[in-house]
């Protein structure tokens, strides 16, 4: 019996209540779809955390200051339930917001004496989302490290970037030199890669391929590489058609629950063998994005949901809202959580 078949059997048993494992970690963003405010109310955060605790041992946050009350609730819950939190400082072009992230880090470290904290990730795909330079990111990393050292703690600090930036870019020398580890973000769907076989000729499972890619980056930089955001969508457009640069053509990446189930099992199995840390993104479908950061990236996607609409206001992709292990309402999708 192959290792993957064992994982499928374990997942099936889990669905029928016989076996229940836990994932290493999930990405959680406590954001609301309401137009009047981005933060979820405390009751919904508590409900989300209860659901997460059943499927994962760690939570990764991209920002700790955007919804500071939620962050403190997450820390309190994690400590009470024996979980850890990977703290994320969202770095942008706003000096005020960046200062708020650093102040919030200080508050958390003092309140929890470094316990519960699995690490600190300074910046998330900053290279492609802001005007901050390589040296600018490195300065923020060093400020976080200095704060931790001053408090007499030993907590690793790194940064998160997409796999291709980490593998091929030569513009991150200062950032990498300042980091204790690297966080690799890799969503194979956006590369048009099928969920089951990244390389059909020998059927290397796509979840295994993600771990292999992290291993390549670790070898290039001689540094620990964690998988900090990977997953698979369950609804929306297929990817990719001709015109989307750097992707496989033929609409081979198809969103569905079965693909998510297989992908998560493969990631879990591969990292269990390699000893690598991983976080599945996201914990919940991201309905909040419709309001606050709507998906307008339709290039190379199929057209059955909205991409390709004649009117620009209707030209919105659906797939970006459906990468969750749970629905937006909090129901776990029909997947097995492997042991």
Coordinates of C-alpha atoms in Angstrom, one line a residue:
X1 CA 0.0 0.0 0.0
X2 CA 1.5 3.3 -1.1
X3 CA 2.0 6.2 1.4
X4 CA -0.5 8.3 -0.5
X5 CA -3.1 5.5 -0.4
X6 CA -2.6 5.3 3.4
X7 CA -3.3 9.0 3.6
X8 CA -6.5 8.6 1.6
X9 CA -7.6 5.7 3.9
X10 CA -6.9 7.9 6.9
X11 CA -8.9 10.7 5.5
X12 CA -11.8 8.5 4.7
X13 CA -11.8 7.1 8.2
X14 CA -11.8 10.6 9.5
X15 CA -14.9 11.5 7.5
X16 CA -16.7 8.7 9.1
X17 CA -15.6 9.6 12.6
X18 CA -13.0 6.9 13.0
X19 CA -9.8 8.9 12.8
X20 CA -9.2 12.6 13.4
X21 CA -5.8 14.2 12.9
X22 CA -4.7 17.8 12.9
X23 CA -2.9 19.9 10.4
X24 CA 0.3 21.8 11.4
X25 CA -1.2 25.2 10.8
X26 CA -3.7 27.4 9.0
X27 CA -3.7 31.0 7.8
X28 CA -6.5 33.0 9.6
X29 CA -7.6 36.5 8.8
X30 CA -10.3 37.8 11.3
X31 CA -11.9 40.1 8.7
X32 CA -15.5 41.0 8.1
X33 CA -17.3 41.4 4.8
X34 CA -19.2 44.4 6.2
X35 CA -18.5 47.7 4.4
X36 CA -18.6 49.6 7.7
X37 CA -15.6 47.9 9.2
X38 CA -13.0 45.2 8.4
X39 CA -12.8 43.5 11.8
X40 CA -15.0 40.6 12.8
X41 CA -17.0 40.9 16.1
X42 CA -15.6 39.0 19.1
X43 CA -18.4 36.3 19.0
X44 CA -17.5 35.3 15.4
X45 CA -13.8 35.2 16.2
X46 CA -14.5 32.9 19.1
X47 CA -16.5 30.7 16.9
X48 CA -13.8 30.6 14.2
X49 CA -11.1 29.8 16.8
X50 CA -13.1 26.9 18.1
X51 CA -13.4 25.5 14.6
X52 CA -9.7 26.0 13.9
X53 CA -8.6 24.3 17.1
X54 CA -10.3 21.1 15.8
X55 CA -8.2 20.9 12.7
X56 CA -4.9 22.6 13.3
X57 CA -2.2 23.2 16.0
X58 CA -1.0 26.6 14.9
X59 CA -2.4 29.9 13.4
X60 CA -0.6 32.2 11.1
X61 CA -1.7 35.9 11.0
X62 CA -0.7 38.2 8.2
X63 CA -1.3 41.3 10.4
X64 CA -1.4 41.8 14.1
X65 CA -2.4 45.4 14.2
X66 CA -5.3 45.7 11.7
X67 CA -7.7 44.0 14.2
X68 CA -5.7 44.3 17.4
X69 CA -8.6 43.1 19.7
X70 CA -9.0 40.0 17.6
X71 CA -5.2 39.4 17.8
X72 CA -5.3 39.4 21.5
X73 CA -8.3 37.1 21.6
X74 CA -6.4 34.7 19.3
X75 CA -3.3 34.8 21.6
X76 CA -5.4 34.1 24.7
X77 CA -7.2 31.3 23.0
X78 CA -4.0 29.7 21.7
X79 CA -2.4 29.8 25.1
X80 CA -5.4 28.2 26.8
X81 CA -5.7 25.5 24.1
X82 CA -2.0 24.6 23.7
X83 CA -1.7 26.2 20.3
X84 CA 1.0 28.5 18.8
X85 CA 0.7 31.6 16.7
X86 CA 2.9 32.8 13.8
X87 CA 2.7 36.6 14.2
X88 CA 2.6 38.6 10.9
X89 CA 3.6 42.2 10.7
X90 CA 1.9 43.6 7.5
X91 CA 4.4 46.1 6.1
X92 CA 3.1 48.6 3.5
X93 CA 3.8 52.1 2.2
X94 CA 2.1 53.6 5.3
X95 CA 4.6 54.6 8.1
X96 CA 1.7 54.9 10.5
X97 CA 0.5 51.4 9.9
X98 CA 4.0 49.9 10.0
X99 CA 4.6 51.6 13.4
X100 CA 1.3 50.2 14.7
X101 CA 2.4 46.7 13.7
X102 CA 5.7 47.0 15.6
X103 CA 3.9 48.5 18.7
X104 CA 1.5 45.6 18.6
X105 CA 4.4 43.1 18.5
X106 CA 5.8 44.7 21.6
X107 CA 2.5 44.5 23.4
X108 CA 2.1 40.8 22.6
X109 CA 5.6 39.9 23.6
X110 CA 5.3 41.6 26.9
X111 CA 1.9 40.1 27.6
X112 CA 2.9 36.5 26.8
X113 CA 6.6 36.6 27.5
X114 CA 7.4 35.1 24.2
X115 CA 5.3 32.0 24.9
X116 CA 2.7 30.8 22.3
X117 CA 4.7 32.7 19.6
X118 CA 6.0 30.3 16.9
X119 CA 7.8 33.1 15.1
X120 CA 7.5 36.5 13.5
X121 CA 7.0 37.2 9.8
X122 CA 7.8 40.7 8.8
X123 CA 6.1 41.5 5.5
X124 CA 4.0 39.4 3.2
X125 CA 4.9 39.5 -0.5
X126 CA 6.2 43.1 0.0
X127 CA 8.2 43.0 -3.2
X128 CA 5.1 42.9 -5.4
X129 CA 2.6 44.8 -3.2
X130 CA 4.5 48.0 -2.1
X131 CA 7.2 50.4 -2.9
X132 CA 9.4 49.3 0.1
X133 CA 12.9 48.3 -1.0
X134 CA 14.9 45.2 -0.1
X135 CA 16.9 47.3 2.5
X136 CA 13.7 48.8 3.8
X137 CA 12.2 45.3 4.6
X138 CA 15.5 44.3 6.2
X139 CA 15.4 47.4 8.5
X140 CA 11.9 46.3 9.7
X141 CA 13.2 42.8 10.3
X142 CA 16.1 44.1 12.3
X143 CA 13.9 46.4 14.4
X144 CA 11.7 43.4 15.3
X145 CA 14.8 41.3 16.1
X146 CA 16.2 44.1 18.3
X147 CA 12.9 44.4 20.2
X148 CA 12.9 40.6 20.8
X149 CA 16.5 40.6 22.0
X150 CA 16.0 43.6 24.3
X151 CA 13.2 41.7 26.0
X152 CA 15.5 38.7 26.5
X153 CA 13.6 36.4 24.2
X154 CA 14.7 34.1 21.4
X155 CA 12.1 34.1 18.7
X156 CA 13.0 33.6 15.0
X157 CA 12.1 36.4 12.6
X158 CA 11.7 36.1 8.8
X159 CA 9.8 37.4 5.8
X160 CA 7.2 35.9 3.4
X161 CA 7.4 35.9 -0.3
X162 CA 6.2 34.0 -3.3
X163 CA 8.2 30.9 -4.3
X164 CA 9.3 32.4 -7.6
X165 CA 10.6 35.6 -6.0
X166 CA 12.5 33.5 -3.4
X167 CA 13.9 31.2 -6.0
X168 CA 14.8 33.6 -8.8
X169 CA 15.0 37.2 -7.6
X170 CA 18.4 38.8 -6.9
X171 CA 16.7 41.8 -5.2
X172 CA 16.3 40.3 -1.7
X173 CA 19.9 40.0 -0.5
X174 CA 19.5 42.4 2.5
X175 CA 16.1 40.9 3.5
X176 CA 17.4 37.3 3.3
X177 CA 20.6 38.2 5.2
X178 CA 18.5 39.8 8.0
X179 CA 16.1 36.8 8.2
X180 CA 16.3 33.8 10.5
X181 CA 14.0 31.8 8.2
X182 CA 12.0 32.3 5.0
X183 CA 8.3 31.9 4.5
X184 CA 7.4 30.5 1.1
X185 CA 3.9 31.3 -0.3
X186 CA 2.9 29.0 -3.1
X187 CA -0.6 28.5 -4.5
X188 CA -0.2 26.0 -7.4
X189 CA -3.6 26.8 -8.8
X190 CA -2.4 30.2 -9.9
X191 CA 0.3 28.5 -12.0
X192 CA -2.3 26.4 -13.8
X193 CA -0.9 23.2 -12.1
X194 CA -3.3 20.3 -11.6
X195 CA -4.1 19.5 -8.0
X196 CA -3.2 15.8 -8.2
X197 CA -0.1 15.7 -10.5
X198 CA 2.3 18.6 -10.9
X199 CA 4.2 16.5 -13.5
X200 CA 1.8 14.1 -15.2
X201 CA 4.6 12.0 -16.8
X202 CA 5.5 10.6 -13.4
X203 CA 2.6 12.0 -11.3
X204 CA 4.5 13.9 -8.7
X205 CA 1.7 14.9 -6.4
X206 CA 1.3 18.7 -6.4
X207 CA 1.4 18.8 -2.6
X208 CA 4.7 17.0 -2.7
X209 CA 5.9 19.4 -5.4
X210 CA 5.3 22.3 -3.0
X211 CA 7.5 20.7 -0.4
X212 CA 10.1 20.0 -3.0
X213 CA 10.1 23.6 -4.1
X214 CA 10.6 24.7 -0.5
X215 CA 13.6 22.3 -0.3
X216 CA 15.2 23.9 -3.4
X217 CA 14.8 27.4 -2.0
X218 CA 16.3 26.2 1.3
X219 CA 19.3 24.8 -0.5
X220 CA 19.7 28.0 -2.6
X221 CA 19.8 30.3 0.5
X222 CA 21.2 27.8 3.0
X223 CA 18.3 28.7 5.3
X224 CA 15.2 27.1 6.9
X225 CA 12.2 27.6 4.6
X226 CA 8.6 27.2 6.0
X227 CA 5.6 26.8 3.7
X228 CA 3.5 29.7 5.0
X229 CA 0.6 29.9 2.5
X230 CA -0.5 27.0 0.3
X231 CA -3.9 25.5 -0.5
X232 CA -6.5 24.8 -3.2
X233 CA -9.8 26.5 -4.2
X234 CA -13.1 24.7 -4.1
X235 CA -15.2 27.0 -6.3
X236 CA -14.6 29.4 -9.2
X237 CA -12.8 29.7 -12.5
X238 CA -10.4 27.1 -14.0
X239 CA -6.8 28.2 -14.6
X240 CA -5.1 28.9 -17.0
X241 CA -5.7 29.8 -20.6
X242 CA -3.3 31.4 -23.1
X243 CA -2.2 34.8 -22.0
X244 CA -1.3 34.3 -18.3
X245 CA 2.4 34.5 -18.1
X246 CA 4.4 31.8 -16.5
X247 CA 1.5 29.3 -16.2
X248 CA 0.5 26.0 -17.7
X249 CA -2.2 26.3 -20.4
X250 CA -5.2 24.1 -20.9
X251 CA -7.2 25.0 -17.8
X252 CA -5.7 22.1 -15.9
X253 CA -6.2 23.7 -12.4
X254 CA -9.8 23.0 -11.5
X255 CA -11.4 24.2 -8.2
X256 CA -13.3 21.5 -6.3
X257 CA -13.4 19.9 -2.8
X258 CA -11.9 16.6 -3.9
X259 CA -8.8 18.5 -5.2
X260 CA -8.5 20.3 -1.9
X261 CA -8.7 17.1 0.0
X262 CA -6.0 15.4 -2.1
X263 CA -3.8 18.5 -2.0
X264 CA -3.9 18.9 1.8
X265 CA -3.2 15.2 2.3
X266 CA -0.2 15.4 0.0
X267 CA 1.2 18.5 1.7
X268 CA 0.7 17.0 5.1
X269 CA 2.4 13.7 4.1
X270 CA 5.3 15.3 2.3
X271 CA 6.1 17.7 5.2
X272 CA 5.8 14.9 7.7
X273 CA 8.6 13.2 6.0
X274 CA 10.7 16.3 5.5
X275 CA 10.0 17.9 8.9
X276 CA 9.0 21.1 7.3
X277 CA 6.5 23.6 8.9
X278 CA 3.4 24.4 6.8
X279 CA 0.3 26.6 6.9
X280 CA -2.7 25.9 4.8
X281 CA -4.4 29.0 3.4
X282 CA -7.0 29.8 4.2
X283 CA -8.9 28.6 7.3
X284 CA -12.1 30.1 5.9
X285 CA -13.4 31.2 2.6
X286 CA -12.7 34.9 2.2
X287 CA -16.0 36.7 1.7
X288 CA -14.5 39.8 3.2
X289 CA -12.4 40.2 0.1
X290 CA -15.5 40.9 -2.0
X291 CA -15.9 44.1 -0.1
X292 CA -12.4 45.2 0.8
X293 CA -10.1 43.7 -1.9
X294 CA -12.3 42.4 -4.8
X295 CA -10.6 40.0 -7.2
X296 CA -10.1 41.7 -10.5
X297 CA -7.4 39.4 -11.9
X298 CA -9.2 37.6 -14.7
X299 CA -6.3 37.1 -17.0
X300 CA -6.2 33.5 -18.3
X301 CA -9.1 32.3 -16.2
X302 CA -12.3 30.6 -17.6
X303 CA -15.3 32.8 -18.1
X304 CA -18.3 31.0 -16.5
X305 CA -18.5 33.0 -13.3
X306 CA -17.8 36.6 -14.3
X307 CA -14.4 36.9 -16.0
X308 CA -15.0 38.0 -19.5
X309 CA -18.1 40.0 -18.7
X310 CA -18.7 42.9 -21.1
X311 CA -19.2 45.4 -18.3
X312 CA -16.2 46.2 -16.2
X313 CA -18.2 46.3 -13.0
X314 CA -19.2 42.6 -13.6
X315 CA -15.7 41.5 -14.5
X316 CA -14.7 39.9 -11.2
X317 CA -13.2 36.5 -10.6
X318 CA -14.9 34.2 -8.1
X319 CA -12.1 31.7 -7.3
X320 CA -10.1 34.0 -5.0
X321 CA -12.8 33.8 -2.3
X322 CA -12.9 30.0 -2.0
X323 CA -9.5 28.8 -0.7
X324 CA -10.8 28.0 2.7
X325 CA -10.9 24.7 4.6
X326 CA -14.2 25.9 6.0
X327 CA -17.0 27.8 4.2
X328 CA -17.4 31.5 5.1
X329 CA -20.1 30.5 7.5
X330 CA -17.7 28.2 9.4
X331 CA -18.6 24.7 8.1
X332 CA -15.7 22.4 7.5
X333 CA -15.7 21.3 3.9
X334 CA -15.9 17.6 3.1
X335 CA -12.2 16.9 3.5
X336 CA -10.3 14.5 5.7
X337 CA -7.8 15.9 8.2
X338 CA -4.9 13.4 8.0
X339 CA -3.2 12.1 11.0

